[in-house]
Coordinates of C-alpha atoms and ligand atoms in Angstrom, one line a residue:
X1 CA -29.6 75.2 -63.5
X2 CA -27.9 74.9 -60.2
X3 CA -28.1 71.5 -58.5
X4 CA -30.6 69.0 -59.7
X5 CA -32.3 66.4 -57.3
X6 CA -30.6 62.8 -57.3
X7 CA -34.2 62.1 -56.5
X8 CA -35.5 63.4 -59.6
X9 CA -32.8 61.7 -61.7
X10 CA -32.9 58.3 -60.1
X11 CA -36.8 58.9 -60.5
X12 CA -36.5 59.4 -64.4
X13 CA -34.3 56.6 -64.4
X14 CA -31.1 58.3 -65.3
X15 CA -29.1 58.1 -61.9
X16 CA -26.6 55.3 -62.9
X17 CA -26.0 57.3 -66.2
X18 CA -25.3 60.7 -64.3
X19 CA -22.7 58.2 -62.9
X20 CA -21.2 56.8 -65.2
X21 CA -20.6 60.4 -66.5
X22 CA -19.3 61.9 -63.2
X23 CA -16.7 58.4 -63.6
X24 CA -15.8 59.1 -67.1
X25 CA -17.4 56.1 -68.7
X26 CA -18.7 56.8 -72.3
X27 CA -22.2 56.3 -73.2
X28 CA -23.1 53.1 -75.2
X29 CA -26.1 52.5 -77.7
X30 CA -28.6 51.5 -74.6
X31 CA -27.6 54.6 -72.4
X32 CA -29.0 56.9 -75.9
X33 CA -31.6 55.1 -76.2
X34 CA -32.8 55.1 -72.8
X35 CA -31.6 59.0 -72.5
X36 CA -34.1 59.1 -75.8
X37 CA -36.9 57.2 -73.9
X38 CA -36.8 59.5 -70.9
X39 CA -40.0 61.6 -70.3
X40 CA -38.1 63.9 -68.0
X41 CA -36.8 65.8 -70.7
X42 CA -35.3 68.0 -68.0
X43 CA -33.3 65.7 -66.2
X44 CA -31.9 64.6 -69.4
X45 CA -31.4 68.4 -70.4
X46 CA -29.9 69.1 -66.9
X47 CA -27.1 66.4 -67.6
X48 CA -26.5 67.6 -70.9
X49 CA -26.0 70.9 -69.5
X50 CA -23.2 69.9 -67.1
X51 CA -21.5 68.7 -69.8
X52 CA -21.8 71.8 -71.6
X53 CA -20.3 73.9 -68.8
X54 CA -17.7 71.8 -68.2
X55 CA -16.8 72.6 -71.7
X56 CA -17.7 75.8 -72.2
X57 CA -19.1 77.6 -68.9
X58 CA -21.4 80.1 -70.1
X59 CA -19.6 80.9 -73.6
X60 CA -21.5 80.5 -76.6
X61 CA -20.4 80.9 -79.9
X62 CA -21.5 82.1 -83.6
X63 CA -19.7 83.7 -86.3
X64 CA -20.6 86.1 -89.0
X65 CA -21.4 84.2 -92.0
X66 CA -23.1 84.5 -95.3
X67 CA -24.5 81.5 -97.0
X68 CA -24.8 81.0 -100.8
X69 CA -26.6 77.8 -102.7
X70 CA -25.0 78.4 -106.6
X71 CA -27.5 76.4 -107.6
X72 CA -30.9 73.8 -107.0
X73 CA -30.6 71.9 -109.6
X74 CA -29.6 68.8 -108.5
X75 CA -29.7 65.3 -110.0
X76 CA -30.6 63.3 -106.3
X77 CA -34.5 62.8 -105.4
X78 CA -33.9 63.3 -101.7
X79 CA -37.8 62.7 -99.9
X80 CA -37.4 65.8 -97.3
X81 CA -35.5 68.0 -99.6
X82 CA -38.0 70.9 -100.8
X83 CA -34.7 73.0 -102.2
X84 CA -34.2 70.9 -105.5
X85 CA -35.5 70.9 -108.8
X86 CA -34.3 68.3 -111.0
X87 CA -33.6 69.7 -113.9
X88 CA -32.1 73.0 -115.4
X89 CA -35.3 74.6 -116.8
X90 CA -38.0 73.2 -114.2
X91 CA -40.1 75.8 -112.7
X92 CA -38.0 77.4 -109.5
X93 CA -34.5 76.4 -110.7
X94 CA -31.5 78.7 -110.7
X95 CA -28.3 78.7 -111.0
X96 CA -26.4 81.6 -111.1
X97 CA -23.2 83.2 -112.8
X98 CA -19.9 83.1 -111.7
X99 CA -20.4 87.0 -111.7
X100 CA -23.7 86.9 -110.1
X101 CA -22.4 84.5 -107.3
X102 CA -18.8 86.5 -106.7
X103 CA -21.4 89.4 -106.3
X104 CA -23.2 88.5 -103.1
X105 CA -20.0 88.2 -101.6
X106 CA -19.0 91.9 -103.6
X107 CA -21.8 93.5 -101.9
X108 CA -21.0 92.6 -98.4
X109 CA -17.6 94.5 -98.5
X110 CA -18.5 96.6 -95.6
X111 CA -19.4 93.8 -93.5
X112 CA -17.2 92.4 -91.4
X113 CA -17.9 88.6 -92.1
X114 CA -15.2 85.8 -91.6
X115 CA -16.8 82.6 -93.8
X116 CA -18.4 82.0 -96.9
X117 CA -21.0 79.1 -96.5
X118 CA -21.4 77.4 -99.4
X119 CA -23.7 74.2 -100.4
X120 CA -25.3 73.4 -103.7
X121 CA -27.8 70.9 -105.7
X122 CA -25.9 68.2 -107.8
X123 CA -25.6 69.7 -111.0
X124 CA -25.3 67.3 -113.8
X125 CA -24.0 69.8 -116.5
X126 CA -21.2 72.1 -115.4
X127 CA -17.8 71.5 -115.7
X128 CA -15.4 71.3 -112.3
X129 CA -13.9 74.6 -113.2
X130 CA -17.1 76.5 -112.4
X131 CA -16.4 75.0 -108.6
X132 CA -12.3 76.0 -108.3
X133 CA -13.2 79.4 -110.1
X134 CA -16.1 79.8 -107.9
X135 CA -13.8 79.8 -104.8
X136 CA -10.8 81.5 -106.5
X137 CA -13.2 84.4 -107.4
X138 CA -14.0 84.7 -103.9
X139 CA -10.8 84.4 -102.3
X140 CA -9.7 87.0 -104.8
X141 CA -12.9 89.7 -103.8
X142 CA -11.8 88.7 -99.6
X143 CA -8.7 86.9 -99.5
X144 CA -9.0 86.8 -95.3
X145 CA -12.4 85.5 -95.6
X146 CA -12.8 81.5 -94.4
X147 CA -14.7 79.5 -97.4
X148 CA -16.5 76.3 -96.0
X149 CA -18.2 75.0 -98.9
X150 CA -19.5 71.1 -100.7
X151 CA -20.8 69.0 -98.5
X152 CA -19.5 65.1 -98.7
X153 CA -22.4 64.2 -100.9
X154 CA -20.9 67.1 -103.4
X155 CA -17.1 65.7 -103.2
X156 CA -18.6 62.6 -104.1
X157 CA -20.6 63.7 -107.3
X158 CA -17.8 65.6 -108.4
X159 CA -15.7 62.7 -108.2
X160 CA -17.9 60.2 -109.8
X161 CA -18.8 62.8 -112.4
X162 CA -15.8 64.5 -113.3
X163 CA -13.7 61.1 -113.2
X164 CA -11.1 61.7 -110.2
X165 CA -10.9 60.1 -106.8
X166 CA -12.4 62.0 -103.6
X167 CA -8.6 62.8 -102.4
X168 CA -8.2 64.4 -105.5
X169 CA -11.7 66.1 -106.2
X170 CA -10.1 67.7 -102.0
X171 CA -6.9 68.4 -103.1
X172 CA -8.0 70.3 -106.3
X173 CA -10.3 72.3 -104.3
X174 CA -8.4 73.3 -101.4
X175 CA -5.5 74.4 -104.1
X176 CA -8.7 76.6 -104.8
X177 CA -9.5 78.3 -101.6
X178 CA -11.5 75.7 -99.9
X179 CA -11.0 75.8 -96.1
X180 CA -12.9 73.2 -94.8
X181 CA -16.3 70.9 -95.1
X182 CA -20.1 71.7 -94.0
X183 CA -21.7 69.0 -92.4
X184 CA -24.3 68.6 -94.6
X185 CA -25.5 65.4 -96.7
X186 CA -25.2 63.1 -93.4
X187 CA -29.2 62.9 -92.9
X188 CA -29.4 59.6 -90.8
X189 CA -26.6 56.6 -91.5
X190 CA -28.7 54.0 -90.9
X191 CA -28.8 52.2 -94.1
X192 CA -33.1 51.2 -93.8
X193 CA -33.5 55.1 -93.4
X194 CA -30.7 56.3 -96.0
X195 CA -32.5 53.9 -99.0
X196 CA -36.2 55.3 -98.1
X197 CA -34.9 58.8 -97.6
X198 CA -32.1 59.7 -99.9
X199 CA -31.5 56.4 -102.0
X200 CA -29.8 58.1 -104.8
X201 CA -26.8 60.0 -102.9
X202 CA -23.4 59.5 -101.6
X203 CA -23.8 56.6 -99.1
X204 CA -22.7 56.5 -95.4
X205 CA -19.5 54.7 -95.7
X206 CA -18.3 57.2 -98.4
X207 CA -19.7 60.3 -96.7
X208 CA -17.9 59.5 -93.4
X209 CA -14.8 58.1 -95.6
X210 CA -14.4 62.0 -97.3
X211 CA -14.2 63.4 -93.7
X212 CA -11.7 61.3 -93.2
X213 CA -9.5 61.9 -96.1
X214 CA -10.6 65.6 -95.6
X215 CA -9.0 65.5 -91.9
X216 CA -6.0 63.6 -93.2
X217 CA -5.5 66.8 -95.9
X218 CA -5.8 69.2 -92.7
X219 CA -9.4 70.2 -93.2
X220 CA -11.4 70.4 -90.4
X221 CA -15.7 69.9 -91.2
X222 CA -18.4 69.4 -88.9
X223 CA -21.3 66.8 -89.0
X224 CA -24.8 66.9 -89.2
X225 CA -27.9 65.2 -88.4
X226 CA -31.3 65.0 -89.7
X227 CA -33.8 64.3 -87.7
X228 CA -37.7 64.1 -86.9
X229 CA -38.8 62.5 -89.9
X230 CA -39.1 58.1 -90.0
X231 CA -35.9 57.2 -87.9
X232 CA -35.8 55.8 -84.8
X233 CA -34.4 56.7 -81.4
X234 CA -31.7 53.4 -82.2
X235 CA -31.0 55.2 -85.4
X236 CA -30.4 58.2 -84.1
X237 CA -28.2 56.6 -81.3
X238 CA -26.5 54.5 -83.9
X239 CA -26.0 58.0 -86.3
X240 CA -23.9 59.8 -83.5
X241 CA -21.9 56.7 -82.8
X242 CA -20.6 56.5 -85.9
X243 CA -19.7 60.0 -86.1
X244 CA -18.1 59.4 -82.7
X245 CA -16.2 56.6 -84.1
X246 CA -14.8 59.1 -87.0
X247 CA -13.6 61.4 -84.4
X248 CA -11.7 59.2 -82.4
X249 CA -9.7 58.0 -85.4
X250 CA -9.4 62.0 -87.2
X251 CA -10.3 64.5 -84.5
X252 CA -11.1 66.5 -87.2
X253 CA -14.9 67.3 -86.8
X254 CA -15.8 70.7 -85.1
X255 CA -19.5 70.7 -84.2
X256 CA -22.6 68.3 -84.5
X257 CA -25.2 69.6 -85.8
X258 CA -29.0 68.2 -85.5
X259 CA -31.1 69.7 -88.1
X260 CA -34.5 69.5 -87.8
X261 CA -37.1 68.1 -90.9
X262 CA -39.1 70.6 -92.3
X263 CA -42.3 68.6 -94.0
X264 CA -43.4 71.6 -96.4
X265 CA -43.1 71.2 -100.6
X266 CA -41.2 67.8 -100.1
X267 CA -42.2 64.2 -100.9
X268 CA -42.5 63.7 -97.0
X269 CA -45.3 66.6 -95.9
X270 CA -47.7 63.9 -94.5
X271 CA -45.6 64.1 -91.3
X272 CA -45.5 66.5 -89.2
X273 CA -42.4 69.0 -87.8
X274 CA -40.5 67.7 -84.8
X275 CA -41.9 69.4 -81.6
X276 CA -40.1 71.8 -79.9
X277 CA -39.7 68.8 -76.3
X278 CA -38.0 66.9 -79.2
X279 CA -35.6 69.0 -80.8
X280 CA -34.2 70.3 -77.4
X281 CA -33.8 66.3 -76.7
X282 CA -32.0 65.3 -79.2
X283 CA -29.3 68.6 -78.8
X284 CA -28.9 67.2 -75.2
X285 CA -28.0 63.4 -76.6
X286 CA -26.4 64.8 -79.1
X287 CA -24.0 66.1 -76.2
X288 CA -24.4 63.3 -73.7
X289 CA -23.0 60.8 -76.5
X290 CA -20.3 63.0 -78.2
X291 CA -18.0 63.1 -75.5
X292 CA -15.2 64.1 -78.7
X293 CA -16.6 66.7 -80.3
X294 CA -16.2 69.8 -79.0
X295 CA -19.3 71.9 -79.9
X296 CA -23.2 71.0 -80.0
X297 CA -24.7 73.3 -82.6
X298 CA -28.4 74.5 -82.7
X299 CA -29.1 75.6 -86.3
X300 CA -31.7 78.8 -85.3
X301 CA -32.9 78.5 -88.9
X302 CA -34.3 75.6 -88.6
X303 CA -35.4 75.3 -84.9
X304 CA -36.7 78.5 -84.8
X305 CA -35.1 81.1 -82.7
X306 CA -36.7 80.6 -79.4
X307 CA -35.9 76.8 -79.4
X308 CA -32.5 77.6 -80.5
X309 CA -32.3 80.1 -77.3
X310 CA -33.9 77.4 -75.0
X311 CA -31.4 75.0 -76.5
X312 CA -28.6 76.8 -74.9
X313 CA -29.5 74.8 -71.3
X314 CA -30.0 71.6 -73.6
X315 CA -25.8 71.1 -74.4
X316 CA -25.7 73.5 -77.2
X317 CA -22.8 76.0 -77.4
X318 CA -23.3 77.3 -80.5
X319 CA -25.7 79.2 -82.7
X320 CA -24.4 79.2 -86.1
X321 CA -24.4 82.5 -88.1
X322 CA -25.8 85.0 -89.2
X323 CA -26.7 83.3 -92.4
X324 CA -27.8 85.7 -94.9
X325 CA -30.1 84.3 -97.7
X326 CA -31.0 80.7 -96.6
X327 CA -32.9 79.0 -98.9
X328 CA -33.3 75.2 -98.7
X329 CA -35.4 75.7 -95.1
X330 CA -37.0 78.5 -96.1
X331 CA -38.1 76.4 -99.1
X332 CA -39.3 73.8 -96.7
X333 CA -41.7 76.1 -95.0
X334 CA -39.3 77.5 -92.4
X335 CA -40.5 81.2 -90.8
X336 CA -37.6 82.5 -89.1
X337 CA -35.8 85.3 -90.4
X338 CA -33.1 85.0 -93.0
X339 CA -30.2 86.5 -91.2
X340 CA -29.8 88.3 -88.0
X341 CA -27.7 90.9 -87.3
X342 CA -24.3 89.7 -84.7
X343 CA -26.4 92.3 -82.2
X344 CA -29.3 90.6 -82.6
X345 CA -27.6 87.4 -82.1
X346 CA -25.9 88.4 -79.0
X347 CA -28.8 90.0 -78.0
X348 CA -30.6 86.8 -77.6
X349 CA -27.5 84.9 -76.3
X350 CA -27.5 87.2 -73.3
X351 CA -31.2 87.0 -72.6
X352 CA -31.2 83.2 -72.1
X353 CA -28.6 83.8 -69.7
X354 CA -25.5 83.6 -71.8
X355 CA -22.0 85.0 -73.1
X356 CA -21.9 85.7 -76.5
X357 CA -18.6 84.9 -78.4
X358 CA -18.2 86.0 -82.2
X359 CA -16.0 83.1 -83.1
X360 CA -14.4 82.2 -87.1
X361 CA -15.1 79.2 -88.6
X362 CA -12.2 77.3 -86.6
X363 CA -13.4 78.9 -83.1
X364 CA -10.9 81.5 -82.9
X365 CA -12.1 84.6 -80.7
X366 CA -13.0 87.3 -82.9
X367 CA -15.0 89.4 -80.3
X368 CA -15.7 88.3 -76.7
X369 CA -18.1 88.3 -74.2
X370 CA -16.5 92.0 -73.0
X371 CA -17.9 93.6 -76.5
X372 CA -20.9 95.3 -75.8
X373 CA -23.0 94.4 -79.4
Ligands
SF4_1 S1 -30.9 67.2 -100.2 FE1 -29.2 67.8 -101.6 S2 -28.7 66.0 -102.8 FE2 -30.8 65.7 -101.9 S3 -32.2 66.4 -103.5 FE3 -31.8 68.1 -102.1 S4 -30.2 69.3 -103.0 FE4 -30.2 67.2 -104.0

């Protein structure tokens, strides 16, 4: 993006925040909510950017991933969710075998894939063994092979349901196979948006309180954000402080990772999709403000691969995987593909200008920038 005008920024009203990031000074409530309020979405992209490349340069990471829901039947009445059906029986649920699971992973022995993605409805009737067997069943097909599975919001069921403390639910897990946590089940924190939206989950204190336990047991997890849907630009300020908070104390989270609402076959389709101006927005505050965590995360699922691409000069480093067999956006009316090939991911990385990194779960290199996809 090369220099940008001081004119420009001091016209959008953003010139004593460029400041106080060339002097080090973190970004409080206010400065997102102003950054949020800026109709120059540029500028505010431009600054996000510079904070990008003084992380990153011009790398940009994904990994080679397949993702797995074991099953949608889930207990919680979450208003954007279009991925659950409440009971075992209802029209559209599943959930499949231990066989039929260990399977998709069976299949995919030629491919060279590093982590097993794995999130799931809250299933009121299965016993914690099908969970530890699940991941010893897969560590067993592809021992090398990085499993990043339950959200917090899982953890939290299991605890409650199977009678053990969250440390424990961890601990029994990771003697398992489990690697580390996906960000999921964070939606928004705010407490006036987390009754309306997803009243009947794991609450905010105890999501953020299982990362923390999780980073105390060596896992490392990421953290998400929903957003688009009824909260506010405060909220969504307020959302990444608190992760920010977490991280000072932990260190442990990897990536934050916006995900947009999708208004198809849920309880919230009377509002419409995020536009493209806000998504790339909210990846750049979503920098701006996490000066700890190292990666910014577009989810191309969910933005839509051209967004996601576009994203790449909005403070996102990263570009997930190549998630094979999504189904809760694609259940929410989602029309990007299901997977792309790594070429096909590079391929796009190095047409918005970019150097493709194949990277594991943890951000190890596993092929650079050199490789020719
Ligand atoms: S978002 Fe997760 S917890 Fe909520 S209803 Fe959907 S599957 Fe269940």
């Amino acid at each position: 993006m090369g220099d940008f005008p001081l004119s420009r920024l001091t016209h959008a009203g953003l010139g004593d925040l460029a400041e106080k990031l060339d002097a080090g000074v973190r970004l409080d409530l206010a400065d997102g909510v102003r950054l949020f309020g800026s109709r120059d979405v540029l500028a505010v992209g431009w600054l996000a950017n510079r904070e990008r490349e003084r992380r990153h340069g011009r790398r940009t990471y994904f990994n080679y991933n397949i993702r797995l829901e074991a099953t949608n039947v889930c207990v919680a009445s979450c208003l954007f969710c279009s991925f659950a059906r409440l009971k075992p029986g209802d029209p559209g649920a599943y959930t499949m075998s231990l066989e039929e699971a260990w399977d998709k992973l069976r299949r995919r022995s030629h491919q060279p894939l590093t982590e097993v993605h794995v999130v799931n409805g809250l299933h009121p009737d299965l016993p914690f063994e099908y969970y530890t067997e699940l991941l010893r069943g897969f560590k067993r097909i592809r021992p090398e092979v990085h499993l990043k599975c339950f959200t917090a919001v899982e953890i939290a069921f299991f605890a409650d349901l199977y009678g053990m403390s969250d440390e424990q639910v961890l601990r029994e897990l990771m003697a398992a196979g489990l690697d580390s946590l996906p960000g999921g089940g964070a939606e928004i924190f705010a407490e006036r948006v987390r009754r309306k939206i997803a009243h009947d989950k794991c609450g905010t204190e105890r999501y953020l309180d299982i990362h923390r336990v999780a980073h105390r047991l060596g896992l490392r997890s990421n953290v998400t954000m929903l957003y688009g849907h009824i909260e506010t630009a405060e909220e969504r300020v307020d959302h990444m402080l608190r992760a920010r908070r977490l991280q000072d104390e932990t260190g442990g989270f990897q990536a934050f990772i916006p995900l947009a609402f999708h208004p198809d076959n849920n309880q919230m389709r009377q509002l419409p999709a995020p536009s493209a101006t806000d998504t790339l927005q909210v990846h750049a505050v979503a920098r701006l403000m996490l000066d700890n965590i190292a990666h910014v995360k577009a989810f191309w699922i969910a933005t839509g691969v051209e967004v996601a691409q576009t994203a790449l000069w909005f403070g996102v480093d990263d570009l997930d995987g190549t998630v094979q067999e999504e189904k809760i956006y694609h259940m929410a009316g989602a029309r990007t593909p299901e997977a792309m090939t790594t070429r096909e991911i590079a391929r796009l990385i190095r047409a918005a200008g970019r150097e493709p990194v194949e990277r594991d779960t943890l951000y190890n290199e596993v092929r650079s920038a050199q490789v020719v996809w």
